[in-house]
Every structure is written in structure tokens, then in C-alpha cells.
Tab-separated table of C-alpha atoms and ligand atoms in Angstrom:
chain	number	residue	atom	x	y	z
N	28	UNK	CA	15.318	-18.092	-19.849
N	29	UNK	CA	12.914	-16.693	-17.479
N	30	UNK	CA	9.932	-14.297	-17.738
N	31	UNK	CA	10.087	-11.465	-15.149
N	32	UNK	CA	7.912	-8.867	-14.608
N	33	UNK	CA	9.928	-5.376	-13.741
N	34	UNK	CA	7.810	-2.675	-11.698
N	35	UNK	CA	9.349	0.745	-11.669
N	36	UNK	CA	7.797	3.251	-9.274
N	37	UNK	CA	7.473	7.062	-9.502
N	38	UNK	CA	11.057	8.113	-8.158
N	39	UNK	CA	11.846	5.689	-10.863
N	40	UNK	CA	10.506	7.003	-13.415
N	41	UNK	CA	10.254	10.816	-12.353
N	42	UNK	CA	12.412	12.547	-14.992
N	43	UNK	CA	13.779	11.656	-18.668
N	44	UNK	CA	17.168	10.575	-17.107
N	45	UNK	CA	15.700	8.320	-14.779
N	46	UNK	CA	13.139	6.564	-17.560
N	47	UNK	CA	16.431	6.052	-19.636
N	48	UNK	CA	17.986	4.430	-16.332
N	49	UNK	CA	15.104	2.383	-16.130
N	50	UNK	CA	15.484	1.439	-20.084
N	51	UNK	CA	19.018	0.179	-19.411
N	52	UNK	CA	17.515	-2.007	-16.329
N	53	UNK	CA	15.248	-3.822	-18.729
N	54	UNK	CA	17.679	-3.467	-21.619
N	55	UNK	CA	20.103	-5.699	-18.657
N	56	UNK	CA	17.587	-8.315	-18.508
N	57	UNK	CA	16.628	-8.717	-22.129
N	58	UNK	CA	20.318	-9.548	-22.527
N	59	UNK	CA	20.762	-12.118	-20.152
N	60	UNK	CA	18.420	-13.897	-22.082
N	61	UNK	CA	15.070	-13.243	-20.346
N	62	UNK	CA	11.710	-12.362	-21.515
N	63	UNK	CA	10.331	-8.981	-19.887
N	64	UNK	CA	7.147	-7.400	-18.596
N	65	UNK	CA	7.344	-3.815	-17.112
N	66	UNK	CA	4.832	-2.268	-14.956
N	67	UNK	CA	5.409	1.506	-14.086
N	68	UNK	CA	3.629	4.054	-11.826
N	69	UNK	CA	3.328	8.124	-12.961
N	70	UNK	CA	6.134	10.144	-12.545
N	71	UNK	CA	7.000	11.050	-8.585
N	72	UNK	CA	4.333	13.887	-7.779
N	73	UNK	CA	2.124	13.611	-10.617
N	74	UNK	CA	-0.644	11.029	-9.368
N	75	UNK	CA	-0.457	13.485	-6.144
N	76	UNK	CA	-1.216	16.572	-8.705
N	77	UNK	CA	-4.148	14.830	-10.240
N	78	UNK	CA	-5.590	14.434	-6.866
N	79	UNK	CA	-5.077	17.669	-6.172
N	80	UNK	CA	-7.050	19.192	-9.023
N	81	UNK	CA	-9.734	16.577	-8.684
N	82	UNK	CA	-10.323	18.226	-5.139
N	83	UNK	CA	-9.783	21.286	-5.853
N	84	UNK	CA	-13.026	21.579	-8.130
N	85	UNK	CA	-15.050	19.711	-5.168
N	86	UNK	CA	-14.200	17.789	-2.011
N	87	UNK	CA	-16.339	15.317	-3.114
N	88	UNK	CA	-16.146	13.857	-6.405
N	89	UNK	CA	-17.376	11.163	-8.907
N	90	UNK	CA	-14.740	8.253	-8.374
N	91	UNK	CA	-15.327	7.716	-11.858
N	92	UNK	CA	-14.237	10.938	-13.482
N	93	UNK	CA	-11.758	10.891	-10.939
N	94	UNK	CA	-9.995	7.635	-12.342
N	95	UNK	CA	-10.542	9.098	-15.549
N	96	UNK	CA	-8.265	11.728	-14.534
N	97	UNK	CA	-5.524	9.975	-12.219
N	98	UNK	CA	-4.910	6.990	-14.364
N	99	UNK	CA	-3.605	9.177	-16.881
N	100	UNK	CA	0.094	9.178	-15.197
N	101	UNK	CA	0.846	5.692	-16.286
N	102	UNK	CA	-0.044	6.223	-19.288
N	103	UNK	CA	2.469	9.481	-19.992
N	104	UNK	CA	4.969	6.925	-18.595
N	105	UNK	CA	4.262	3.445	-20.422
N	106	UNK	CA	4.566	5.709	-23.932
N	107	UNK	CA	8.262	7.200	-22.539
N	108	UNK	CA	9.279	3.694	-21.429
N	109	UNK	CA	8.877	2.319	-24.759
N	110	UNK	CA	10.038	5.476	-26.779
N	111	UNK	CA	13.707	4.460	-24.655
N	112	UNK	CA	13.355	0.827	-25.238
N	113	UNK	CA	12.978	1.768	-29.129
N	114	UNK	CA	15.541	4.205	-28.787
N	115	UNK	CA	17.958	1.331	-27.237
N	116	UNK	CA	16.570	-0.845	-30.750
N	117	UNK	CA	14.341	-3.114	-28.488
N	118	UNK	CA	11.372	-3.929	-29.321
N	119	UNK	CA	8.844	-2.367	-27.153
N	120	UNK	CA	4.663	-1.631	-26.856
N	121	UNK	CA	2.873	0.058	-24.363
N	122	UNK	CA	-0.465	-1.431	-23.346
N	123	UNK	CA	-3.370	0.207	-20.863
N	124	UNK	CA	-5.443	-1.090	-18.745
N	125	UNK	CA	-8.090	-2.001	-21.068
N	126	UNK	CA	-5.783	-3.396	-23.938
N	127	UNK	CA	-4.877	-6.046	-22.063
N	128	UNK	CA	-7.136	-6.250	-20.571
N	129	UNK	CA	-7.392	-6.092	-16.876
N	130	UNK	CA	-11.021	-6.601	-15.678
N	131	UNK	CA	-11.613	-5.016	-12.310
N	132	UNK	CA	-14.456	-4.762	-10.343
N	133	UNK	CA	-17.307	-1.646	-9.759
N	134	UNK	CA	-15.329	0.248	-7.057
N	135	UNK	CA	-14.362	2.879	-8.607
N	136	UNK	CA	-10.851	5.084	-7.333
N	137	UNK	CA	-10.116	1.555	-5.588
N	138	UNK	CA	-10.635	-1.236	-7.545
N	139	UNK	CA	-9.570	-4.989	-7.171
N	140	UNK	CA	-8.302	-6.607	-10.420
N	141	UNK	CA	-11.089	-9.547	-11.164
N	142	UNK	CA	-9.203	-11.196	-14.224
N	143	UNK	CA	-6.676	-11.106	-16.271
N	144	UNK	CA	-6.794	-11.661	-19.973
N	145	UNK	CA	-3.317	-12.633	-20.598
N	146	UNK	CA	-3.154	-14.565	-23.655
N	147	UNK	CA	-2.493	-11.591	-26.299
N	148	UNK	CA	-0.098	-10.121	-23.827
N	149	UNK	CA	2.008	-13.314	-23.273
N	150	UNK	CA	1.698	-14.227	-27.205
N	151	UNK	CA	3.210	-10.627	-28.389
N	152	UNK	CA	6.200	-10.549	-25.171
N	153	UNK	CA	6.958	-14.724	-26.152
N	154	UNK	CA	7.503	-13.156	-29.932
N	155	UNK	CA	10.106	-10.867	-28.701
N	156	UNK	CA	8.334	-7.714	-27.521
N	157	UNK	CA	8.717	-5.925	-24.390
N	158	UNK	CA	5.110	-5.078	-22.647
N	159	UNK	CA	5.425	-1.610	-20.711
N	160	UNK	CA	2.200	-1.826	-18.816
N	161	UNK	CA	0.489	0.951	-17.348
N	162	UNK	CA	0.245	0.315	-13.564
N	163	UNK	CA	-2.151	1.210	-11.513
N	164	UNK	CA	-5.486	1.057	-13.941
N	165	UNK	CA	-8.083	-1.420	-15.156
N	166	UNK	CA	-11.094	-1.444	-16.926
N	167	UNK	CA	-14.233	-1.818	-14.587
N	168	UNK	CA	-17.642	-3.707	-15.925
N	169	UNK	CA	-19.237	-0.649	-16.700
N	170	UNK	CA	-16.707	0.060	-19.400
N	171	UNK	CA	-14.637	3.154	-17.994
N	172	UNK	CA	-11.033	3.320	-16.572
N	173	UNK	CA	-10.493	2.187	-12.895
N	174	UNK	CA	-7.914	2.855	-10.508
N	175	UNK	CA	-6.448	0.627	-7.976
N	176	UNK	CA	-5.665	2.935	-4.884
N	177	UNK	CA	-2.795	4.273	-4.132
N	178	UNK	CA	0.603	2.782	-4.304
N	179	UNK	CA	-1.712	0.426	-6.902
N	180	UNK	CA	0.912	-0.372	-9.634
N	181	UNK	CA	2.514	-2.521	-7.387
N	182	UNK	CA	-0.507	-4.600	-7.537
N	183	UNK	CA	-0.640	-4.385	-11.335
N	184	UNK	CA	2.900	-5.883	-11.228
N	185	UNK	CA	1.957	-9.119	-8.936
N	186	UNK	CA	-1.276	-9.119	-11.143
N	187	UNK	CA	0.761	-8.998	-14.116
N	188	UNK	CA	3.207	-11.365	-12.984
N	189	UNK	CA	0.738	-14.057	-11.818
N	190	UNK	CA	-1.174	-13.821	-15.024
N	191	UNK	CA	2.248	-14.758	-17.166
N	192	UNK	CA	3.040	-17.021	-13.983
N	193	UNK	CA	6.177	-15.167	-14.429
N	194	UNK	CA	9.165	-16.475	-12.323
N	195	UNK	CA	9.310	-13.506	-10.342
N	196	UNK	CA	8.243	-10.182	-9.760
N	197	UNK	CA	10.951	-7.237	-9.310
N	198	UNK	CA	10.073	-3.632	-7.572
N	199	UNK	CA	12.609	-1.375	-8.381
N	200	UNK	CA	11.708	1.839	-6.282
N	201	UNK	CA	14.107	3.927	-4.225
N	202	UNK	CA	15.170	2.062	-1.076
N	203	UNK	CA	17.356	-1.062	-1.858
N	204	UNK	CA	14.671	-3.361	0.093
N	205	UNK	CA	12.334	-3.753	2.999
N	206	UNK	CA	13.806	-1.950	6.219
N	207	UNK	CA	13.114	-2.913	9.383
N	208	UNK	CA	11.007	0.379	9.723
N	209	UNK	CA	10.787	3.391	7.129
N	210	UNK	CA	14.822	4.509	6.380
N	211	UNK	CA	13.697	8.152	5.719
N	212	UNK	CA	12.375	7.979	9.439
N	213	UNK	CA	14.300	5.890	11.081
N	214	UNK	CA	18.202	6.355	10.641
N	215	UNK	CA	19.401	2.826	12.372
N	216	UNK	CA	16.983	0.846	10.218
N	217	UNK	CA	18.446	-2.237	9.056
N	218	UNK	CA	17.797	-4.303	5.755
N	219	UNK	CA	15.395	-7.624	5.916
N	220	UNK	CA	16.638	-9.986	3.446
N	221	UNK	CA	13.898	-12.470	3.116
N	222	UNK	CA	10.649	-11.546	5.042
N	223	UNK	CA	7.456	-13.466	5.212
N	224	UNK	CA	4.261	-13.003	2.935
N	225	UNK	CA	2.321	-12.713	6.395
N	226	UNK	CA	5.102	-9.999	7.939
N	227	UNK	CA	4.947	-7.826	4.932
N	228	UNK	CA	1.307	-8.401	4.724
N	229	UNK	CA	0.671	-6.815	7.953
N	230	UNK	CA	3.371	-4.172	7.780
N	231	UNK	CA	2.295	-3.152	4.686
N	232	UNK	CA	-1.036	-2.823	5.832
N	233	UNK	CA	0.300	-0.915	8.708
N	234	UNK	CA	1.677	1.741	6.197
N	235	UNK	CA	4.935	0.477	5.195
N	236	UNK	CA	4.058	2.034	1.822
N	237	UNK	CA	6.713	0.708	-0.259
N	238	UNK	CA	4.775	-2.150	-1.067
N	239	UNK	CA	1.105	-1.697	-1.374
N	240	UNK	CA	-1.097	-3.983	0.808
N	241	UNK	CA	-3.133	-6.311	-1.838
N	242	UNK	CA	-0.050	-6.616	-3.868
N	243	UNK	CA	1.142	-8.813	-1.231
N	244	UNK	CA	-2.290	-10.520	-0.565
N	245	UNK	CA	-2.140	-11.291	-4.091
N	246	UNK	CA	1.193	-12.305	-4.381
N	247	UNK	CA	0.787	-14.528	-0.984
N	248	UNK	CA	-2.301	-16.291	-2.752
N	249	UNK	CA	-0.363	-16.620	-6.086
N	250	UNK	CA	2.518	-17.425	-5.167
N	251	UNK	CA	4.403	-14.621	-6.669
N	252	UNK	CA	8.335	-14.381	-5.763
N	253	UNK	CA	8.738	-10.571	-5.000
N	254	UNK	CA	11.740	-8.900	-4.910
N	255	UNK	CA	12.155	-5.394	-3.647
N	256	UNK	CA	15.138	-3.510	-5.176
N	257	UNK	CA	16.625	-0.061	-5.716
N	258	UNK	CA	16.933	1.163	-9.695
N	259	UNK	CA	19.401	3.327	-8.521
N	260	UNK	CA	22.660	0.801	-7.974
N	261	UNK	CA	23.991	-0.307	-10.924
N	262	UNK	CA	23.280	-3.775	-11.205
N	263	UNK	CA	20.354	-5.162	-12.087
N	264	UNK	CA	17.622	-7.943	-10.877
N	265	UNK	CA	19.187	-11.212	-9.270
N	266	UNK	CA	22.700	-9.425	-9.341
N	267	UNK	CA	21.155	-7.236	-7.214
N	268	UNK	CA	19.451	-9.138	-3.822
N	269	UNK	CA	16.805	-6.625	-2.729
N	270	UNK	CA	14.330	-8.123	0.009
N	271	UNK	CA	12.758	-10.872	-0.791
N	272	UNK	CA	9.067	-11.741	0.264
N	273	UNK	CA	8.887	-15.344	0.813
N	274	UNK	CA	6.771	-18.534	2.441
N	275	UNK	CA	7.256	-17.916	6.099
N	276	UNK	CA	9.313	-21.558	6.077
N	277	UNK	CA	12.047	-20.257	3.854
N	278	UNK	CA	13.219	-17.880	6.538
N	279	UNK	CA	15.859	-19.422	9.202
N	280	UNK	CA	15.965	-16.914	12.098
N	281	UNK	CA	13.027	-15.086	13.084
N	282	UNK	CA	12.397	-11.849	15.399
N	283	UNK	CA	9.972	-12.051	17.969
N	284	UNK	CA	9.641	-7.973	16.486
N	285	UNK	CA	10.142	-7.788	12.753
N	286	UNK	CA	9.313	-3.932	11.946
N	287	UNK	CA	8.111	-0.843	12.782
N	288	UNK	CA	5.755	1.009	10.810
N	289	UNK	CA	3.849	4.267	10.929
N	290	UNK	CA	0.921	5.315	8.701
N	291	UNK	CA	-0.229	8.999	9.055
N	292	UNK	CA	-2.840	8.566	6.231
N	293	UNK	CA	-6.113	8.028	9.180
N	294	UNK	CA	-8.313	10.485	10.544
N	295	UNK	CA	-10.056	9.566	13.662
N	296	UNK	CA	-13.596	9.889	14.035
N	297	UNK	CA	-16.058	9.591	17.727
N	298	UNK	CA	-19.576	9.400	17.687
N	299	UNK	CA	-20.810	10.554	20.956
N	300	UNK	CA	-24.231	9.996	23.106
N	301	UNK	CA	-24.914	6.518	20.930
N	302	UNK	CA	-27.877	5.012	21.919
N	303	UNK	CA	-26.583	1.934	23.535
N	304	UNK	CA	-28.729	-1.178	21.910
N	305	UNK	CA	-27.963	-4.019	19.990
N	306	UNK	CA	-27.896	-2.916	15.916
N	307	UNK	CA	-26.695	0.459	16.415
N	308	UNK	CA	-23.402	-0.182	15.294
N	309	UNK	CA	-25.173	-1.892	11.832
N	310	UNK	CA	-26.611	1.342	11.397
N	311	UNK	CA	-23.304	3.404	11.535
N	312	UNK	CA	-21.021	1.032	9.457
N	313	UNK	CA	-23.463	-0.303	7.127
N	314	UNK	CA	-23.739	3.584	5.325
N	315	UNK	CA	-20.146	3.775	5.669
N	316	UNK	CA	-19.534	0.118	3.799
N	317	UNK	CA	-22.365	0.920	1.213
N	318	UNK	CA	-19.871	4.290	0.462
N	319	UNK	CA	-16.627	2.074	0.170
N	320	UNK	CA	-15.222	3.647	3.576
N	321	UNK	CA	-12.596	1.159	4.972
N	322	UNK	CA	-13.342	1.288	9.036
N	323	UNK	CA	-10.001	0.198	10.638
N	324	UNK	CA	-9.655	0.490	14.439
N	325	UNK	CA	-12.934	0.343	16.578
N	326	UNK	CA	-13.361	0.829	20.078
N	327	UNK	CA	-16.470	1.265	22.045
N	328	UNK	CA	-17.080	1.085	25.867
N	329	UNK	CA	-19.663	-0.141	27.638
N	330	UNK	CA	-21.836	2.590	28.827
N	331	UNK	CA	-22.272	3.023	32.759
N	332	UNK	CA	-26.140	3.644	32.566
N	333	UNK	CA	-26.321	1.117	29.450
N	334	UNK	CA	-28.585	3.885	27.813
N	335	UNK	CA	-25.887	6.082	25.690
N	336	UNK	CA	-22.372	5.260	24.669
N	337	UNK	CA	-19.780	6.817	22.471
N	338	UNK	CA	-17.795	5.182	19.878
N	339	UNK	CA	-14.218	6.298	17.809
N	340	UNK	CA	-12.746	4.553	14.679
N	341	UNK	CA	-10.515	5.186	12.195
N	342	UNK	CA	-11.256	5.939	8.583
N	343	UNK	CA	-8.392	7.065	5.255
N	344	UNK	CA	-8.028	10.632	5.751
N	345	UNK	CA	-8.201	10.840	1.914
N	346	UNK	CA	-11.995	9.517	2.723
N	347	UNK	CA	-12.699	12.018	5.754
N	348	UNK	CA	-15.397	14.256	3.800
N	349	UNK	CA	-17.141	11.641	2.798
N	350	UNK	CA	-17.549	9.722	6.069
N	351	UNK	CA	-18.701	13.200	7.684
N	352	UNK	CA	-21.314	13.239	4.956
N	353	UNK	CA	-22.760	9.524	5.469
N	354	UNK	CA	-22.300	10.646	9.136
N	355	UNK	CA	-24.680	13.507	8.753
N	356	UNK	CA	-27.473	11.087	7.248
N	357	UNK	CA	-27.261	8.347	9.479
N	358	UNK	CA	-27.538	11.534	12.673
N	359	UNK	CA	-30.833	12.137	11.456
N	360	UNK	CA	-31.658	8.439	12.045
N	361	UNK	CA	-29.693	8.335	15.330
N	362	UNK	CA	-30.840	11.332	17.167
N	363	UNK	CA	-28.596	12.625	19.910
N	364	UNK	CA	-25.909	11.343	18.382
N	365	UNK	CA	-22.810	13.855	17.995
N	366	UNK	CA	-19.957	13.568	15.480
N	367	UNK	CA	-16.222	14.576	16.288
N	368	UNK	CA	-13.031	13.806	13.960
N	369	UNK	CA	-9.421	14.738	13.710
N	370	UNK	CA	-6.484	13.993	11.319
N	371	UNK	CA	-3.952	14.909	13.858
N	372	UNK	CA	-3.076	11.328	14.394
N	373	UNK	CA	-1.159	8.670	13.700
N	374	UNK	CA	-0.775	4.772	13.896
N	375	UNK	CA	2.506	3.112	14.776
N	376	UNK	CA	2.500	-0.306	15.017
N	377	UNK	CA	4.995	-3.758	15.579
N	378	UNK	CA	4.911	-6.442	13.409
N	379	UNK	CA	6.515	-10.111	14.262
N	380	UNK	CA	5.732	-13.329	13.566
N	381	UNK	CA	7.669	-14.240	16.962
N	382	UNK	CA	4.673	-12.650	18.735
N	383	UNK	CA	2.305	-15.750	18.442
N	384	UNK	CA	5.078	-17.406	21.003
N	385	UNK	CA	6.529	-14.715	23.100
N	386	UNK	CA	4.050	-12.895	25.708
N	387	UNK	CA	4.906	-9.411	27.170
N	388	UNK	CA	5.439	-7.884	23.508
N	389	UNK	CA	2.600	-5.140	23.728
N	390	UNK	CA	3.526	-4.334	27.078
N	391	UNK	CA	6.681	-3.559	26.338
N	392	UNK	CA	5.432	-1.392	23.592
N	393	UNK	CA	2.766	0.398	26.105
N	394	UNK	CA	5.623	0.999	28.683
N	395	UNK	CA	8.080	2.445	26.267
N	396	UNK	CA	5.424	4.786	25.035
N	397	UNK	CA	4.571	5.402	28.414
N	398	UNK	CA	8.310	6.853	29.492
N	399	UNK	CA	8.134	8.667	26.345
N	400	UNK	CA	5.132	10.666	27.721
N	401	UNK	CA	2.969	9.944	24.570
N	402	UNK	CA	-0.719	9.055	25.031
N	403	UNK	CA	-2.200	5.982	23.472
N	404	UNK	CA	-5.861	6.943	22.254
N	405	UNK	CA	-7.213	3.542	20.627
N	406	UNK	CA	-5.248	0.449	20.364
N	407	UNK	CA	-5.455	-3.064	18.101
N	408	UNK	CA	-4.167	-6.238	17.978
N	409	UNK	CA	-4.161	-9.037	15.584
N	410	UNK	CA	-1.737	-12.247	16.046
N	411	UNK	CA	1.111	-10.857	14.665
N	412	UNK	CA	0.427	-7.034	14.704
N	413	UNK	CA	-0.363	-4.344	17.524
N	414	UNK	CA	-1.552	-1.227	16.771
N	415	UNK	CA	-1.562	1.971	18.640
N	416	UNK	CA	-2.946	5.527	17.617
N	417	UNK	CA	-1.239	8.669	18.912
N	418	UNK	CA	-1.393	12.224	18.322
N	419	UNK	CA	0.817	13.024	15.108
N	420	UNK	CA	3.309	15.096	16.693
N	421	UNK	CA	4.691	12.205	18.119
N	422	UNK	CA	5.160	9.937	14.994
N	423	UNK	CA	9.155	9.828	14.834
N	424	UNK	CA	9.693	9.643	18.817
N	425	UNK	CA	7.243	6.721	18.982
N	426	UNK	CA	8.760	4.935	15.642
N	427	UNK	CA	12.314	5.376	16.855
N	428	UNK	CA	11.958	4.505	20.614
N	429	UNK	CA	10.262	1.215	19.322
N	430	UNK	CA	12.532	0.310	17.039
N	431	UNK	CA	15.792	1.097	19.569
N	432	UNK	CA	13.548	-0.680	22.606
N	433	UNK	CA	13.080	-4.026	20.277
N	434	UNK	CA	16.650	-4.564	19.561
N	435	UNK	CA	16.219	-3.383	15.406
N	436	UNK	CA	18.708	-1.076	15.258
N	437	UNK	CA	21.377	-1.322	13.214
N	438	UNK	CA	24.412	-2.488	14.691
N	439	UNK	CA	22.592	-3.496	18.159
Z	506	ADP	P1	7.452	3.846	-5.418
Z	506	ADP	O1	7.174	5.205	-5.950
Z	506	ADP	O2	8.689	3.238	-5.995
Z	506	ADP	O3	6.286	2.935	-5.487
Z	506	ADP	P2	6.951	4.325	-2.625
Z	506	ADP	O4	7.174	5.742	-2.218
Z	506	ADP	O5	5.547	3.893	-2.848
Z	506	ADP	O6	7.846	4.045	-3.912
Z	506	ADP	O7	7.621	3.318	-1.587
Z	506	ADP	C1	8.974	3.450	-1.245
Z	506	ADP	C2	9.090	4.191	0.068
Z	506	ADP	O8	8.510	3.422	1.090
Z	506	ADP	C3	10.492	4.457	0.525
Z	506	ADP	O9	11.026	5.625	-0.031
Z	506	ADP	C4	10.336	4.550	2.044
Z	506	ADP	O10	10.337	5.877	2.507
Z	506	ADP	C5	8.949	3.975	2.302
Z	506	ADP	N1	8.933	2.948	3.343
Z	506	ADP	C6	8.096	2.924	4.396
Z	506	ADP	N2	8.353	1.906	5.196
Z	506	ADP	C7	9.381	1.224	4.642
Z	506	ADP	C8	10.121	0.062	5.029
Z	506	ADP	N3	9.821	-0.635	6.124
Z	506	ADP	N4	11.145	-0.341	4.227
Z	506	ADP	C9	11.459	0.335	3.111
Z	506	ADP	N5	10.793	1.460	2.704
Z	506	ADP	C10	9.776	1.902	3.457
Z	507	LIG	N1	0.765	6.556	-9.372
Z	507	LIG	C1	-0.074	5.899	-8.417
Z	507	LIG	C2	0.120	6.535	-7.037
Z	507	LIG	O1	0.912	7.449	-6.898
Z	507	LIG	C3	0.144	4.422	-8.351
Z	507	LIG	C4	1.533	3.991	-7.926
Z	507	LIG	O2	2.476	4.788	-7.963
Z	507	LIG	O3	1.686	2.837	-7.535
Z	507	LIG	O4	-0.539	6.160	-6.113
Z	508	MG	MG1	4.586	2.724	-4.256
């Protein structure tokens, strides 16, 4: 016997039909002998609905009443889940976030998961029950519902699964694994078997969205087994080899380039005429921090007359309002200074653990780019990861060239 924890995201769960497929995936497991967790998202387009009337009475809301409203998905879905598991005469309970409970911290509409009280969950699945946990949600220490970000029920399930020290965490969704860049884009993408905690780490970071970024830090530091699988074959869990993220020494041939992968989910923003001394920078990000505004790329040049200088970075287009609005304080501190943004880009980037020992990698990715005719406006690196932003338009040529130029495609 083993305990698994199943994760079944929106597509997944996006109609009646599909919750009763999803039913018949746990029903599989129960009877090869295994206890079960389950850990689903909102149906497909309903988390993006709740966003959508949270901004449509302001811009800028109370993350608090907002979770109040967008955790509510999962918890439509948990109830249906178990309704089919009855139905199928299986013994099933839904829990939420705070019956479990799932102690998160302050930061409301993106909360990290602090602790896990697992001991009445575990007691009631190792009697027989199946727990159909709402993903996605926790309960924060002032007492109210929190959310996990986006894509966050995939970190419920490694949460889950690490709490139960389950034996291994499965996330059914609708692609039957990790590709080697995003299949809807990308035609000639081809499967990854096993990939690295650190690969998947960055890529997901990088907006490979079908795993959500701290459910990989989490599962990396917990050593969670993940396996990424479609619920739409007809086998189920280890009959079924999805991807599998793994320790980087349980994979035998290794790419110098792993992935591709695209995020159009920044907005760029450039403060001009910066007064060019030491703490200004402090005094931008510091606001932005204090407001829970994830800065990603940075660049700043060195100003000629060492007197002004301009800056650009990238923030979560979700969180562009509200960084204008710090912005607008901290220009009455900084006087001069001049704010500019845009959402009409996007960052494509290469991932590959081969890139610590091979050397030309980015320029190859700079030249190809280059013949393509599209314009690099800020670039990053890390040791495994570069990073380039572009102007939107030019998303799919960029992400295809790449992947064609670093030998990914399928059948190359
Ligand atoms: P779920 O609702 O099941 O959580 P998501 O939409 O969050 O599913 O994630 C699955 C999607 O991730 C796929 O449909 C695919 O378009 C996208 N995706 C992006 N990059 C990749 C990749 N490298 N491999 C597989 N899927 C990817
Ligand atoms: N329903 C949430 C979302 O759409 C969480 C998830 O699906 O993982 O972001
Ligand atoms: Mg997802």
C-alpha cells in the first residue's frame, strides 16, 4: 500500500463529466490497494471569473475580501468530488483550508503555507476515507481565508503530500507531462521524462505554468516525488508515466538546453531622470516590497553625467495598478523622477542544467533572435536560466526559433 496524493486541475475538473472521470481516477487507485488524498483547483475559467468581478468593482482591492471571494472555486469542486466518490460507494469528505488546517502566512491573495496540521487528516484517510482537499486556500493568522496565487493548488498538493509524507504526489492536468516548451505553442515539443527539481524550478518560474513555481521549491526541499500526468488517457497513476521531477542525479543524459518557456504575465515599468546616488534604488523597491510587488528583471545604466539615470524592471501584470500607485508616492519623494510602463511584453527564456559547463549558450540565443529581427529590451541570467524580454508580438517566433535552434524539436 501506498499513500498518494492526486491533484486534479481545472480542465480536470471543468464539467460534471470530467469530475466523474476524475472519480474513476481515484476510484483506480483506491483499488489497487492505496490510500488517497485529492487536491483539486476550481473548475477551468472560474478562478479567472472571480478575478474578474473582484476588478471589476475596483482596480484595486482588499486582498482579503478578494481571497474571500476566489477561494470559493475549490470549494464548489471538493463538495462535487466527494458527491462522485459517494456516488461510486467510496467513502469520501471534503475538507477546506481551515479544517485541516493549513496555516499560512499574512500575505494575503499570495500566501505561503507555514504548517500543516496533519494529524486529523491522516487519522480519518488511514480509517478508510478519501480527503478531497480544496486546493489553493489556507487559513492566514488573522483568521480569514488565504489564497496561494495562481496555479496555487499545485502547491496545496506538494503541501499536502509532504505533510502525509505521502509516497508521491500525482498532477493530473491536461498535457500528459512536462514538454520541452509549452505544446499549445510549440507544435515539435517533445516529452521530458524525468527532469530535475532545479530545471523545473527555473522553468516554472519562467512561466511554464503547468506546475506552479513554489510547488516545486517545496517539493525540492521535501522531497516530494512529483509526477505530472494527463486525466484524460485511460490509465491511471504509475500505469501511466507522466514526467517525473526528480534529484538532478537520477537523470542519465542531460541537455546543455532543457526547455523553452514564455511567460506573458509581466508588465514592464522605467523610471526615468533618477537621481543617480547611492540609496535611491532602496527608496523605489522598498515601497514596492512593503506592497508585496515581486520585482523580477532589473537593469539600470550608469549615467554619463553621474547626476540622473533611468531604471526599467519588471513587475506581474496582475500587480501593474498597484505598482503605478506606490510609484506615484515614492515621485513625490524623488522629484524629477518620471514613470513609464507597458504590458506589451513578454519573457522567453532557456533553461539547462548543461549551461553551467557549456559557454556560447546565450549567444546563441541573442544571435537567433537577432536573424529573427526581434529586439531584446532587458535581459537576465542566472546559472542555469537566461532571460530575455521582447515585445509580445513576437512571443511564438521567439519560442519556436529557440526551441528549433537548440536541437528540441521533436524528431531532430
Ligand atoms: P491545471 O489547470 O491542470 O493546473 P495549467 O493550465 O495550470 O493546468 O497547466 C497546464 C498547461 O501548462 C498546459 O495546458 C500547457 O499549455 C501549459 N504549459 C506551459 N509550458 C508547459 C510545458 N513546458 N510543458 C507542459 N505544459 C506546459
Ligand atoms: N483555481 C486557482 C487558479 O486558477 C488555483 C489553481 O487552479 O491551481 O489559479
Ligand atoms: Mg495549474
Amino acid at each position: 500500500m501506498s499513500l498518494l496524493v492526486l491533484k486534479f486541475g481545472g480542465t480536470s475538473v471543468a464539467t460534471i463529466p470530467a469530475i466523474e472521470n476524475a472519480a474513476d481516477k481515484v476510484a483506480a487507485e483506491i483499488k489497487n490497494g492505496h490510500k488517497v488524498a485529492v487536491v483539486v483547483s476550481a473548475m477551468s475559467g472560474v478562478t479567472n471569473q472571480l478575478v474578474a468581478y473582484c476588478t471589476e468593482i475596483s482596480q484595486i482591492f482588499d486582498p482579503c475580501e478578494y481571497d474571500a471571494v476566489v477561494a470559493s472555486g475549490e470549494q464548489v469542486t471538493s463538495g462535487l468530488l466527494a458527491l462522485a466518490l459517494q456516488k461510486r460507494k467510496i467513502s469520501a469528505r471534503s475538507w477546506q483550508g481551515w479544517q485541516v488546517p493549513i496555516n499560512t502566512d499574512i500575505v494575503h491573495g499570495k500566501a505561503r503555507i507555514e504548517s500543516i496540521y496533519a494529524e486529523k487528516l491522516k487519522s480519518s484517510i488511514m480509517q478508510g476515507h478519501v480527503a478531497v482537499l480544496a486546493g489553493f486556500q489556507g487559513i492566514a493568522p488573522d483568521g480569514r481565508i488565504a489564497t496561494l496565487g495562481r496555479g496555487g493548488s499545485d502547491t496545496s498538493a506538494v503541501a499536502v503530500a509532504a505533510a502525509l509524507k505521502a509516497d508521491r504526489c500525482d498532477i493530473y492536468t491536461d498535457v500528459d507531462g512536462v514538454y520541452t516548451a509549452d505544446p499549445r505553442i510549440v507544435n515539435r515539443a517533445r516529452k521530458i521524462n524525468k527532469i530535475s527539481y532545479e530545471e523545473m524550478l527555473e522553468m516554472a518560474s519562467v512561466g511554464a505554468k503547468v506546475l506552479q513555481t513554489r510547488s516545486v521549491e517545496l517539493a525540492m526541499k521535501e522531497k516530494v516525488t512529483i509526477q505530472v500526468l494527463s486525466s484524460f488517457e485511460e490509465a491511471a497513476g504509475s500505469d501511466l508515466p507522466g514526467t517525473l521531477v526528480v534529484n538532478e542525479d537520477q537523470i542519465v543524459e542531460q541537455e546543455v538546453v532543457s526547455g523553452v518557456a514564455h511567460s506573458r504575465d509581466d508588465a514592464k515599468v522605467t523610471l526615468r531622470n533618477l537621481p543617480d546616488l547611492p540609496g535611491v534604488a532602496a527608496r523605489v523597491f522598498g515601497p514596492l516590497a512593503d506592497a508585496a510587488v515581486n520585482v523580477d528583471m532589473i537593469v539600470q545604466n550608469v549615467s554619463p553625467d553621474h547626476k540622473n539615470t533611468d531604471l526599467t524592471f519588471t513587475v506581474p501584470r496582475a500587480d501593474l495598478p498597484k505598482t503605478l500607485q506606490v510609484l506615484k508616492e515614492v515621485s513625490k519623494e524623488l522629484t524629477g523622477m518620471r514613470v513609464e510602463s507597458s504590458a506589451d511584453v513578454s519573457k522567453v527564456s532557456i533553461v539547462g542544467i548543461g549551461m553551467r559547463s557549456h559557454v556560447g549558450v546565450a549567444q546563441k540565443m541573442f544571435t537567433v533572435l537577432a536573424e529573427k529581427g526581434i529586439n531584446i529590451q532587458v535581459i537576465t541570467t542566472s546559472e542555469i536560466k537566461v532571460s530575455v524580454l521582447i515585445s509580445e508580438e513576437y512571443t511564438e517566433l521567439a519560442v519556436r526559433s529557440l526551441h528549433t535552434a537548440y536541437g528540441l524539436d521533436h524528431g531532430s
